[in-house]
Coordinates of C-alpha atoms in Angstrom, one line a residue:
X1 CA 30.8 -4.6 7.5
X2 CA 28.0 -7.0 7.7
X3 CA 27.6 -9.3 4.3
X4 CA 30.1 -12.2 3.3
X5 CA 33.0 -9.4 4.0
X6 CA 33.7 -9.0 7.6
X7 CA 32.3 -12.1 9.2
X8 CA 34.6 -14.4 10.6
X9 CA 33.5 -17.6 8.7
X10 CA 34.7 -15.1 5.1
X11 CA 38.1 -16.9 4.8
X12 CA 40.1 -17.7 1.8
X13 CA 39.6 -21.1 0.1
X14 CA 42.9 -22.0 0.3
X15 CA 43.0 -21.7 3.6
X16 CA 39.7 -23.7 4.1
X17 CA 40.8 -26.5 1.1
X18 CA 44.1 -26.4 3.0
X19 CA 46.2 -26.2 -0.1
X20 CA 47.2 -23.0 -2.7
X21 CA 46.2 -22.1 -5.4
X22 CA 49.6 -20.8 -7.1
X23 CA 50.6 -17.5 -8.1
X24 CA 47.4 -16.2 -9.2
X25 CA 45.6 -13.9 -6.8
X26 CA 42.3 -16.0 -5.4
X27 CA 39.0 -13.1 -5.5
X28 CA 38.4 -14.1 -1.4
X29 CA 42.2 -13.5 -0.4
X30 CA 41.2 -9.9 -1.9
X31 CA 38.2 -9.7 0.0
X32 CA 40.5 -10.5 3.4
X33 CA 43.2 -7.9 2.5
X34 CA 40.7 -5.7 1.6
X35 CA 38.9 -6.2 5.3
X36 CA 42.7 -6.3 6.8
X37 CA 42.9 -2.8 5.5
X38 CA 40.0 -1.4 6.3
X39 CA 40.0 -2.8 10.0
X40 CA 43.2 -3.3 10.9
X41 CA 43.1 -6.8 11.7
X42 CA 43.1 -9.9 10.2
X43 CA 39.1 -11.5 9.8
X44 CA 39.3 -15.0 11.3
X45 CA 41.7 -16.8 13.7
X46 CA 41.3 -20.4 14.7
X47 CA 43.6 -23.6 15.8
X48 CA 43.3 -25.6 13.2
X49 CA 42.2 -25.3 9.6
X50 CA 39.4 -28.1 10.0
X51 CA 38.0 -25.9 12.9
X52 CA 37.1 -23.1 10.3
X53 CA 36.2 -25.3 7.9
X54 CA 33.8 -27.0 9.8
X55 CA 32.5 -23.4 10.9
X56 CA 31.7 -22.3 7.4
X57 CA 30.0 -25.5 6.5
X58 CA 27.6 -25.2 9.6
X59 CA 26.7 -21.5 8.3
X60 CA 27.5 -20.0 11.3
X61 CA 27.4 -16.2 10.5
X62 CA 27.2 -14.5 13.5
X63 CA 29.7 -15.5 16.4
X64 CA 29.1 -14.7 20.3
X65 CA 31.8 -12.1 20.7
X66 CA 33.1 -14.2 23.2
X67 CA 34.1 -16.8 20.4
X68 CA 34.7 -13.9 17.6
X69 CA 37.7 -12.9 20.0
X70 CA 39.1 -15.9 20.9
X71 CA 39.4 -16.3 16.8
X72 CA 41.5 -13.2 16.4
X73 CA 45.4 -13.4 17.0
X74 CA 46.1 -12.7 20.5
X75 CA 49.4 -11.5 20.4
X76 CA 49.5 -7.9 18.6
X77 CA 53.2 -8.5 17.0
X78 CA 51.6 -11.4 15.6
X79 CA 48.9 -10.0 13.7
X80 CA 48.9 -9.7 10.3
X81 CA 48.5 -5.9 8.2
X82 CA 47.9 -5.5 5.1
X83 CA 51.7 -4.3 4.4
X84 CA 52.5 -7.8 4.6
X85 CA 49.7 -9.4 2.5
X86 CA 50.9 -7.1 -0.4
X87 CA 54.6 -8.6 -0.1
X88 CA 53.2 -12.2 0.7
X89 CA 54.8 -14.2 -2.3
X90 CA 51.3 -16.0 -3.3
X91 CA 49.7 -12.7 -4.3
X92 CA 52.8 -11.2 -6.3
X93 CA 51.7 -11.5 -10.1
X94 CA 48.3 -11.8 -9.6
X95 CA 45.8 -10.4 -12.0
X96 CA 43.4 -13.4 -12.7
X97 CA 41.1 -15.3 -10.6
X98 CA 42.2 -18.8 -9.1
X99 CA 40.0 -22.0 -9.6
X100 CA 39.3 -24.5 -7.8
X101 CA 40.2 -27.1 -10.0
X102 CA 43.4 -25.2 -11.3
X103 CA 42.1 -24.5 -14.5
X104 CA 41.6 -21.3 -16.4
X105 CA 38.7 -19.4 -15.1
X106 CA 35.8 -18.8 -18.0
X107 CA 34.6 -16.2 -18.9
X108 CA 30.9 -16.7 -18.4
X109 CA 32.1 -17.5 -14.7
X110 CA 33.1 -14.0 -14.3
X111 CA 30.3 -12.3 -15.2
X112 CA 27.7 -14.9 -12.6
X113 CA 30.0 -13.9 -10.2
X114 CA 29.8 -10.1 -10.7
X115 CA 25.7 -10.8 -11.3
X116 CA 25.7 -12.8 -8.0
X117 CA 28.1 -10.1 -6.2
X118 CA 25.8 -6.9 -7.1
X119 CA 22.7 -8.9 -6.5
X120 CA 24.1 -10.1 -3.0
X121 CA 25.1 -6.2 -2.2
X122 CA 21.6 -5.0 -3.1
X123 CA 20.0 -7.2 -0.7
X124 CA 22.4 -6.3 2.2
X125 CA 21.6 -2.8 1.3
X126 CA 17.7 -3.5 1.5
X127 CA 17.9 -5.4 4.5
X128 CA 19.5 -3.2 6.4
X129 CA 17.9 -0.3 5.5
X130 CA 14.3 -1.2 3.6
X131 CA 12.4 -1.3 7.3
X132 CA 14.3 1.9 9.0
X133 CA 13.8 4.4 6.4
X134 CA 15.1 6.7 9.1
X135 CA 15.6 9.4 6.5
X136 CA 12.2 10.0 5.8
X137 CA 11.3 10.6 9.8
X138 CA 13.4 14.3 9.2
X139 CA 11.7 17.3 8.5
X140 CA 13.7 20.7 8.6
X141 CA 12.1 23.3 11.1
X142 CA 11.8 26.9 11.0
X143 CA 15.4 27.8 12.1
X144 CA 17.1 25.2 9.6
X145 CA 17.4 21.9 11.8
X146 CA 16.4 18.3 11.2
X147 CA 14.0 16.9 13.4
X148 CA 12.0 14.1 14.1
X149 CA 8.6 14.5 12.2
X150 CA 5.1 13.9 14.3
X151 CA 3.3 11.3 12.7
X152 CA 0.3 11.3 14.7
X153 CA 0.0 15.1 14.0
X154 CA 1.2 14.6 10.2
X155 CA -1.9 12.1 9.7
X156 CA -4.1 14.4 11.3
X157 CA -3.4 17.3 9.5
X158 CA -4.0 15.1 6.1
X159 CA -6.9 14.0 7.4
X160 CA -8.2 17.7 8.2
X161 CA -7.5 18.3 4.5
X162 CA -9.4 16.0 3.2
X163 CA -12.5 16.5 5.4
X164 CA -12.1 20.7 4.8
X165 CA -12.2 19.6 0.8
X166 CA -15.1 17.3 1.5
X167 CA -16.8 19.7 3.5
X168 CA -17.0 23.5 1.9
X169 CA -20.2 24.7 1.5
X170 CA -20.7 24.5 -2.3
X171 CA -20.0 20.8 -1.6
X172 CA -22.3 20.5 1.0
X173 CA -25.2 21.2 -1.4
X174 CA -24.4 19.1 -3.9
X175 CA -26.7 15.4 -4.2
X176 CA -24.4 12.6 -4.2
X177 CA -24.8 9.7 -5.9
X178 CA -25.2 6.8 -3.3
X179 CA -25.4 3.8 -5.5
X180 CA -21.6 3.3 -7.5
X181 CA -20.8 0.6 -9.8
X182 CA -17.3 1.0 -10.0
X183 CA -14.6 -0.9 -12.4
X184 CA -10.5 -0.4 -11.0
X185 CA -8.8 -0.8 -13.6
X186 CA -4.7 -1.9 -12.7
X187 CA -2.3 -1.8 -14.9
X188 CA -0.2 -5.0 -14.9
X189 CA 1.9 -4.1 -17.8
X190 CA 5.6 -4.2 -18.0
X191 CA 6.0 -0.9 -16.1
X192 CA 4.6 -1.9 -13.4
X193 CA 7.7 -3.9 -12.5
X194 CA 9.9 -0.7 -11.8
X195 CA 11.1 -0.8 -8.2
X196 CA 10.9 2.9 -7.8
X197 CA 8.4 1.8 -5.4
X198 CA 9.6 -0.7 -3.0
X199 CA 9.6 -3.4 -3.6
X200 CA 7.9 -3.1 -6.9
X201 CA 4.9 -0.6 -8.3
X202 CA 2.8 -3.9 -8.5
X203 CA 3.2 -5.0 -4.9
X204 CA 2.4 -1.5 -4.1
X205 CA -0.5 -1.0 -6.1
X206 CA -1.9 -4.6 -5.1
X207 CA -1.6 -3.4 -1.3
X208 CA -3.2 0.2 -1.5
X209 CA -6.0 -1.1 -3.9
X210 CA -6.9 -3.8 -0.9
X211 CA -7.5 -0.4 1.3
X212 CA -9.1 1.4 -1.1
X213 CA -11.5 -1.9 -1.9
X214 CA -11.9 -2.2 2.2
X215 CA -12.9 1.5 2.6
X216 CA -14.6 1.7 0.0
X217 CA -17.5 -0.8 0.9
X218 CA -16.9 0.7 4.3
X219 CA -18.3 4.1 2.8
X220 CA -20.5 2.6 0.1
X221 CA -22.9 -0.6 1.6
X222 CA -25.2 -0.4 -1.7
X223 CA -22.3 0.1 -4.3
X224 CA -20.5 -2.7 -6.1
X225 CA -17.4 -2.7 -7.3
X226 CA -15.2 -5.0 -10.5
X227 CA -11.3 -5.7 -11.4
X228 CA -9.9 -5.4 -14.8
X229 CA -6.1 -6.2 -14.8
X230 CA -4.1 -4.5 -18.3
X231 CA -1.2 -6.6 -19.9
X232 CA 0.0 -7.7 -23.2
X233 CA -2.2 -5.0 -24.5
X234 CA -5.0 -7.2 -23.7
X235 CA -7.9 -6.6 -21.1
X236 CA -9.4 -9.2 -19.2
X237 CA -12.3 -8.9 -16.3
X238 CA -10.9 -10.3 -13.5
X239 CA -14.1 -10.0 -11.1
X240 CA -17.3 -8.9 -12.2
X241 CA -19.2 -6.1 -10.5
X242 CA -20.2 -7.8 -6.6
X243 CA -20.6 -6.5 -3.4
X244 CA -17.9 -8.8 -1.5
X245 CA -14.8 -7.3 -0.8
X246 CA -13.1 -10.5 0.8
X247 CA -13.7 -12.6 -2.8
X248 CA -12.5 -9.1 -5.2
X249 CA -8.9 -9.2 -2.7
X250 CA -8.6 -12.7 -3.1
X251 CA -9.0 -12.9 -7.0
X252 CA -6.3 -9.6 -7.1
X253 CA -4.1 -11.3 -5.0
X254 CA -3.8 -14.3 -7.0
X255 CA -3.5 -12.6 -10.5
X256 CA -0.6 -10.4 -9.6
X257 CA 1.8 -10.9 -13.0
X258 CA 3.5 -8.0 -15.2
X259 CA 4.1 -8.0 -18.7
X260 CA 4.0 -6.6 -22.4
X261 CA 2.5 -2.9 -23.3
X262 CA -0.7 -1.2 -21.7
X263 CA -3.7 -0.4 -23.5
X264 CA -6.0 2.5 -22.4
X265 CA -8.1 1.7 -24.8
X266 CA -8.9 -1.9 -24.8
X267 CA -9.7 -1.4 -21.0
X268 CA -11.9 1.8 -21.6
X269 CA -13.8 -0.4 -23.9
X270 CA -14.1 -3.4 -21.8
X271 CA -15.4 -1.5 -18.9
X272 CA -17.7 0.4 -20.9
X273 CA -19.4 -2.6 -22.5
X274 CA -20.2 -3.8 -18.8
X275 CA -21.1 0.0 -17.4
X276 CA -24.0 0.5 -20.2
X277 CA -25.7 -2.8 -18.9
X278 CA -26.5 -1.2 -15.4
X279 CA -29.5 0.2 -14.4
X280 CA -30.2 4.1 -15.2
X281 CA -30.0 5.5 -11.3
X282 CA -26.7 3.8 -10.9
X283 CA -23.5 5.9 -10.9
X284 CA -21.2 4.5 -13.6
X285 CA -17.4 5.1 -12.6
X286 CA -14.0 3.8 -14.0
X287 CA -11.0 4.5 -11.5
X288 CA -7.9 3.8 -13.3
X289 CA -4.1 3.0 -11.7
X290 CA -1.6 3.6 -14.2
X291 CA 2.1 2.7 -14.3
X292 CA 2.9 3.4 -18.1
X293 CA 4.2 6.1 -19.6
X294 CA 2.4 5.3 -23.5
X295 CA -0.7 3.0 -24.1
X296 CA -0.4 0.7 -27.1
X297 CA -4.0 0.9 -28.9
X298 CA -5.3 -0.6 -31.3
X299 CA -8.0 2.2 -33.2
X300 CA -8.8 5.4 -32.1
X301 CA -8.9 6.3 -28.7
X302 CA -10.5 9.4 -29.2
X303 CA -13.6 8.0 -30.5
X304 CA -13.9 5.8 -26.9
X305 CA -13.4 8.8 -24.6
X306 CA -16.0 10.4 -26.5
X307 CA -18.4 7.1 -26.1
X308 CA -17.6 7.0 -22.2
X309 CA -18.7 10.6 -22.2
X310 CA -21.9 10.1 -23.9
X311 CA -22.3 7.0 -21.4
X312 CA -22.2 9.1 -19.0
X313 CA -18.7 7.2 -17.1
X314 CA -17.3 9.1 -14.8
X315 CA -13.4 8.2 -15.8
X316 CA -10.5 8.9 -12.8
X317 CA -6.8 8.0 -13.4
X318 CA -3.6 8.0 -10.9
X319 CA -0.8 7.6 -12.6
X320 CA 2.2 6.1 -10.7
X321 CA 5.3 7.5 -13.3
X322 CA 4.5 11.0 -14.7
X323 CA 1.4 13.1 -16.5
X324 CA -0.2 11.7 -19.7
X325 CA -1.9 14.2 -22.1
X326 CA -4.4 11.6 -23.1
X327 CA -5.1 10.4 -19.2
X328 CA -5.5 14.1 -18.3
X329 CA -8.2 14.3 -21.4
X330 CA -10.0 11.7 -20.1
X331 CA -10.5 12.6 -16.7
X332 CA -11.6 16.6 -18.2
X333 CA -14.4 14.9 -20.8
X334 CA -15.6 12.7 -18.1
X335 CA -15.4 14.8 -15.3
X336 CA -13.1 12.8 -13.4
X337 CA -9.9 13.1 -11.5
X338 CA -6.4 12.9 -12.5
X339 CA -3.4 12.8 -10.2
X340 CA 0.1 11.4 -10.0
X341 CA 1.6 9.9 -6.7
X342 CA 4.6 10.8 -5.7
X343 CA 5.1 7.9 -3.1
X344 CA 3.7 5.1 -1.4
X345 CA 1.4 7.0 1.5
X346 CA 0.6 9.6 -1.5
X347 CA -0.7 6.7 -3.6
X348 CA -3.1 5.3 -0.7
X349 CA -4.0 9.0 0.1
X350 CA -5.3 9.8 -3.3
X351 CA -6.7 6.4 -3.8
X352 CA -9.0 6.7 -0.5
X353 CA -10.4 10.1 -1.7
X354 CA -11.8 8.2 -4.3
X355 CA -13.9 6.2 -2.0
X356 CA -16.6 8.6 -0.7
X357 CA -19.6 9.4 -3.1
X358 CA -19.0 11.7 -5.5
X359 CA -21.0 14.7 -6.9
X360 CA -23.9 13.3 -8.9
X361 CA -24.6 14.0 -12.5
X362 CA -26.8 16.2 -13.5
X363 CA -29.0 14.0 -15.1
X364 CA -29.1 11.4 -12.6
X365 CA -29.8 13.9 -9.6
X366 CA -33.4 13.2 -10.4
X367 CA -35.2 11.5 -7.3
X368 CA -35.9 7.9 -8.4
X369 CA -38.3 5.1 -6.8
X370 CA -36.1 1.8 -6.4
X371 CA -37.6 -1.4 -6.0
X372 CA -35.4 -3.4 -3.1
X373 CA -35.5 -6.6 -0.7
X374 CA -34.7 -7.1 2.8
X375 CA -33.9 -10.6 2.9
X376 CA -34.1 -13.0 6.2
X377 CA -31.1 -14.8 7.3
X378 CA -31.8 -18.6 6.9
X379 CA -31.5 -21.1 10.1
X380 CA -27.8 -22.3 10.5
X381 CA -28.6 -26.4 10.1
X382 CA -30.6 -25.7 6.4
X383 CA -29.2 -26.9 3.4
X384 CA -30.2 -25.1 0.1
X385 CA -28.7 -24.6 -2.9
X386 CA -27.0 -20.7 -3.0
X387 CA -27.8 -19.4 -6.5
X388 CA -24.4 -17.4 -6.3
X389 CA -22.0 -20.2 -6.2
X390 CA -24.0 -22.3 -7.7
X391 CA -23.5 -25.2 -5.2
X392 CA -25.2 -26.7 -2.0
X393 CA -24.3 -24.9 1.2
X394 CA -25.6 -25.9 5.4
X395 CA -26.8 -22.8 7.1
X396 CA -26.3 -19.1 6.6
X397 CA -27.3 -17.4 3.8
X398 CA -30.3 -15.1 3.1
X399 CA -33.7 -15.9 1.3
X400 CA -34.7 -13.6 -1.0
X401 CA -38.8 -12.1 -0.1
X402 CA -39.6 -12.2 -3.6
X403 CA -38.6 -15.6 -5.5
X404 CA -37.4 -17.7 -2.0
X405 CA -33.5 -18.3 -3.6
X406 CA -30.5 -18.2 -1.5
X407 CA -27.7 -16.1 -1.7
X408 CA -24.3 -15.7 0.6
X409 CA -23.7 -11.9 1.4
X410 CA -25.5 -8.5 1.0
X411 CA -26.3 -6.4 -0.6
X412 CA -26.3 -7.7 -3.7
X413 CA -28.3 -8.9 -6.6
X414 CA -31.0 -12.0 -6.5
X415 CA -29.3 -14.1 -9.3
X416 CA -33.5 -15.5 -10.1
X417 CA -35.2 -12.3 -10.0
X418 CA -32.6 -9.4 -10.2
X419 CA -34.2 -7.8 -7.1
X420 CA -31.4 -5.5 -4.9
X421 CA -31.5 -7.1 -1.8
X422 CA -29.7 -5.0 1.4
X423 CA -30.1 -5.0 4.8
X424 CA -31.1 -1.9 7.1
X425 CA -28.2 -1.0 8.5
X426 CA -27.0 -0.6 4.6
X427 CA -29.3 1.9 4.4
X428 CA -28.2 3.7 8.2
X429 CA -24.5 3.5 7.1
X430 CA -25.4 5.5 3.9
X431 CA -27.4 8.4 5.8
X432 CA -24.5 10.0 6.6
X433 CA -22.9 10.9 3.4
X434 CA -26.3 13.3 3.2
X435 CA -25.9 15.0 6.8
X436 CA -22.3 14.4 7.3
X437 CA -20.7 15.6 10.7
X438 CA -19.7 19.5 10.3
X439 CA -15.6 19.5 10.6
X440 CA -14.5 20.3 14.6
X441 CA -12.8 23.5 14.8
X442 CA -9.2 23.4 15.7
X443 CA -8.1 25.2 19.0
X444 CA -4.6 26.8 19.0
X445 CA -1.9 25.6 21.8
X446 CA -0.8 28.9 21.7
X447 CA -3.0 30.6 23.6
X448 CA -2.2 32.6 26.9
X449 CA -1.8 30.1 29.9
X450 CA -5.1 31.9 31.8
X451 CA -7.3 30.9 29.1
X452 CA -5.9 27.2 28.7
X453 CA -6.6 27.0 32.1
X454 CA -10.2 27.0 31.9
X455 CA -10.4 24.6 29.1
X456 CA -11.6 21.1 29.8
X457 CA -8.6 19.2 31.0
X458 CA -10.2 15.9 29.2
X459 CA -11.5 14.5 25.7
X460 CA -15.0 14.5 25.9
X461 CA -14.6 10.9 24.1
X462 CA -12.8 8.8 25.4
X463 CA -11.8 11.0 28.6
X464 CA -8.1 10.7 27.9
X465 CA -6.1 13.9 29.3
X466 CA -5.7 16.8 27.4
X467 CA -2.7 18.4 28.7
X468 CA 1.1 17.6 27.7
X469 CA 4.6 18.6 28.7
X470 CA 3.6 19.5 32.2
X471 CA 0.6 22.2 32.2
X472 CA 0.6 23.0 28.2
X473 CA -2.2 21.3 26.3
X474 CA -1.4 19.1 23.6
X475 CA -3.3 19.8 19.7
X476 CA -7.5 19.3 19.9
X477 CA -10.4 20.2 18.8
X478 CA -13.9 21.7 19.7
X479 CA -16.9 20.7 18.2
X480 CA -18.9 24.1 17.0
X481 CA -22.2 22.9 18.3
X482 CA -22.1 21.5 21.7
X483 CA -18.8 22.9 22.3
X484 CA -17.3 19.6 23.6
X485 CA -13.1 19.3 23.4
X486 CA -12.2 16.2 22.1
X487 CA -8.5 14.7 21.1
X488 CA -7.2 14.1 17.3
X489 CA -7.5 10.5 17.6
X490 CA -11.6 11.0 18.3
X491 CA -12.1 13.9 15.7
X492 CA -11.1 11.3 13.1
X493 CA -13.0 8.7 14.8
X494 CA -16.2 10.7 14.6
X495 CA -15.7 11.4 11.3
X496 CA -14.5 8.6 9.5
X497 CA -16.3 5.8 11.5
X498 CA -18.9 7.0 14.2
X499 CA -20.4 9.7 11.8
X500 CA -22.1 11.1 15.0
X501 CA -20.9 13.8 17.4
X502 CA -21.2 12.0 21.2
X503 CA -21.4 15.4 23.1
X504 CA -24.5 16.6 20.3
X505 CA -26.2 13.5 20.9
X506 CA -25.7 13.6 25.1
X507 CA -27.6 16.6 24.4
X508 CA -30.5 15.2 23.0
X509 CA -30.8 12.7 25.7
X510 CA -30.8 15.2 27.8
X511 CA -33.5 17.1 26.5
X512 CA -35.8 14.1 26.0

C-alpha cells in the first residue's frame, strides 16, 4: 500500500490536532481502520503526539525501516485490531464526515475531496506502473506459456518487413520521386486529448512526428518538408515548406494545444493552395495524422479531394481512433496510404514508412534538367546579412554562386534568386534510393550442428561472435553476393544508414 494509506506519517487528525472530533466518524480514522484491517497492525506508533506531528509537517514519506519499527507497538497484546476500532466509542454513530472547525461539512467539500481522492489514486496507479509496462514484455509460445518477448529479434523482424515490402521486384523498377515537398498535417483538435495513448494522443503524436521529421531528412537531403496544426476547425501553417529539421521541431514543440472540432477540409485546402505553387518536377505530398472520428467542414469536401487529385497531391492519412470512409476516399483518389495505429510503436512504424521516396507519378517520371547551386561555406569571422532570417550574422553560412546572398543551412532555396542550392554529399546520400542494397538472406539456426560448424564464427562487420548458448549460433544473415555473415544489428545498419555492403566493397578493393 504505497499512497497516503499505509505510510506511517497517514494518521488521523485528531490524533495529530491532539483533540476529537466528537461522535462523527473523521474520513482518515477510516482510512487507519481500513489499513488496520487489511495489515493487521496499527499504521503509526510514536512517543508523543508532537513527534508525529512534526513528522507529517516535514513530509517525511518514506521511513528507514529501522525507524518505521521502532513506530509500531512493541508489545503484541498491546496492538490495536480492527475489532476494537469498530467498538471504540468515537466512531459509534458515525455516518458524516468531521471538520476541522466543528462545523457541518459542505457539500461542495465532498465532492473536491472525492475529485482530489480519484485523481490522487490515478497517479499512484501511473507511477507505479506507467514505466514497467511489464505486461506488454509477454508473448504466449507454442505450447501455451508466457514468456519474455525478444526485443532485439522483434525489431528485426519489423525491420525485415519493411525492407522485403520496399524491396520486391515490381518495386524495384519503379522511378522514385527524389525531390518531396511534403505538408504533415496534425490534428490538434479536441480528440487529440484522449489518453488512450499515454499520456495523451498529442504528446504521442508530437514525439513520433519528431522521428518521422528526423528520418525523414535523413532519407530525403533535397526534399522539404511544412506543419499545419488542425483546431477549432480552423487551419493554420505553422512552418512553411524548409529544409531544417531542428527549426520545424522547435516550432511543433511550442504549438502543442488541443481544442474545438477538426476540419479535413479546411486543411486539404490550405495545403493545396501552397502545393500548386511548387515547381512541376517536385513531388507534391500531404501526410495527414488524424485523431477524430468526424471532420466539421464547411462546403463540400468532395469537390477538394477531387482538386487534390487533379493537382496531382499525393494524400496519406493515419488515423489514431478508428477508419473514416471519407479518409479512406482520399487516400484511393490520390493514391495514398491509409492506416490506423493500433499503439504507440505501431504509430512510429507506420509513420517511418512514409519517409522513404515513394513511387513517382506517372506524369512526373519524365527525366527533367534542373538548374541547382553548390554554394561555398563563408569564412567564420564574416559578417553578412543572411537573407533567411533576415538579420546580420558573424561567420558560417553559405554564398550562393549565382546572386552572392547568404543563407544558413542546405539545401534549400536562395531567398534573391530562387536557385536550389545543395551540397554533394546531398546528392551521394540520395543515390541510394536508385540502387538500394539487395535484402541479406536470413540463415536458419536450425540447421544440423555439422554444417553450423563451418559457418563463419564472426560478423563480417563489426567482428562480434556469432555463436550463442555455448556452440549454437545465434539469428544472422548472409549477404547473397559476397556471401559475407553478418549480425542483425549490421544488416540494419547497412541498410538503413551505410547503404553499402562492406564485404561487396572489400571485394572491389581487392580486384583493383
Amino acid at each position: 500500500m504505497r499512497g497516503f494509506l499505509g505510510t506511517p506519517y497517514y494518521v488521523a487528525p485528531e490524533v495529530v490536532a491532539g483533540r476529537e472530533y466528537g461522535e462523527k466518524v473523521d474520513i482518515w480514522s477510516a482510512g487507519v481502520i481500513l489499513y488496520i484491517m487489511l495489515a493487521g497492525i496499527p499504521p503509526f506508533h510514536g512517543e508523543s503526539v508532537a513527534e508525529i506531528f512534526e513528522a507529517v509537517l516535514r513530509g517525511n514519506l518514506r521511513f528507514p525501516a529501522r525507524i518505521f519499527a521502532c513506530r509500531l507497538v512493541h508489545l503484541h497484546q498491546s496492538r490495536v485490531v480492527a475489532r476494537g476500532q469498530f467498538f471504540f466509542p468515537m466512531n459509534q454513530g458515525g455516518g458524516g464526515v468531521a471538520r476541522r472547525d466543528g462545523g457541518e461539512p459542505r457539500e461542495d467539500e465532498d465532492e473536491d475531496d472525492e475529485e482530489e481522492n480519484s485523481d490522487r489514486g490515478l497517479e499512484a496507479w501511473r507511477t507505479d506502473y506507467a514505466d514497467e509496462r511489464s505486461w506488454e514484455v509477454l508473448q504466449e509460445d507454442e505450447s501455451g506459456l508466457l514468456r519474455p518477448i525478444d526485443t532485439k529479434t522483434l525489431v528485426h523482424a519489423q525491420y525485415r518487413r519493411r525492407l522485403l515490402q520496399r524491396s520486391t521486384p515490381a518495386a524495384s523498377r519503379i522511378q522514385k520521386g527524389l525531390i518531396r515537398y511534403l505538408y504533415v498535417v496534425i490534428d490538434l483538435s479536441r480528440a487529440a486529448s484522449e489518453t488512450d495513448y499515454y499520456p495523451s494522443r498529442m504528446v504521442v503524436v508530437a514525439k513520433c512526428v519528431e522521428a518521422f521529421i528526423r528520418e525523414f531528412f535523413d532519407q530525403n537531403p533535397l526534399s522539404h518538408i511544412g506543419i499545419v496544426t488542425v483546431k477549432d476547425g480552423v487551419s493554420q501553417c505553422l512552418t512553411e515548406l524548409g529544409g531544417s529539421p531542428d527549426s520545424q521541431i522547435k516550432a511543433l514543440m511550442g504549438k502543442l494545444e488541443c481544442s474545438g472540432d477538426s476540419s479535413l477540409q479546411n486543411a486539404l485546402d490550405l495545403a493545396h493552395g501552397y502545393l500548386t505553387q511548387i515547381p512541376s518536377y517536385g513531388h507534391r505530398e500531404v501526410l495527414i495524422l488524424y485523431s477524430a472520428l468526424n471532420t466539421c467542414d464547411p462546403g463540400d469536401i468532395m469537390e477538394t479531394v477531387n482538386m487534390c487529385k487533379k493537382a496531382k497531391i499525393r494524400c496519406s492519412v493515419v488515423g489514431l481512433s478508428a477508419e473514416i470512409y471519407i479518409c479512406k476516399y482520399l487516400c484511393e483518389e490520390t493514391g495514398g496510404l491509409y492506416t490506423v495505429a493500433l499503439d504507440e510503436s505501431h504509430l512510429k512504424e507506420l509513420l517511418l514508412e512514409h519517409a522513404p521516396p515513394p513511387p513517382a507519378i506517372a506524369e512526373y517520371a519524365v527525366a527533367n534538367l534542373i538548374k541547382m547551386g553548390f554554394p561555398q561555406r563563408g569564412a567564420e569571422g564574416a559578417i553578412a546579412i543572411c537573407s533567411c532570417h533576415k538579420e546580420a550574422k558573424v561567420g558560417g553560412g553559405y554564398t550562393c554562386p549565382r546572386c552572392k546572398a547568404r543563407v544558413c543551412d542546405l539545401p534549400m532555396e536562395c531567398q534573391i534568386c530562387g536557385l536550389t542550392l545543395i551540397s554533394s554529399p546531398h546528392l551521394a546520400r540520395s543515390y541510394h534510393h536508385l540502387f538500394p542494397v539487395a535484402p541479406f538472406d536470413e540463415l536458419s539456426h536450425t540447421l544440423p550442428f555439422r554444417l553450423q560448424q563451418k559457418l563463419p564464427q564472426t560478423c563480417f562487420g563489426c567482428r562480434q561472435s556469432l555463436i550463442s548458448h555455448g556452440t549454437k549460433t545465434s539469428p544472422h544473415v548472409c549477404c547473397p553476393k559476397c556471401r559475407q555473415h553478418f549480425c542483425l544489428d549490421c544488416d540494419i545498419y547497412i541498410h538503413e544508414s551505410l547503404h553499402n555492403c562492406p564485404g561487396c566493397e572489400s571485394r572491389r578493393q581487392q580486384a583493383t
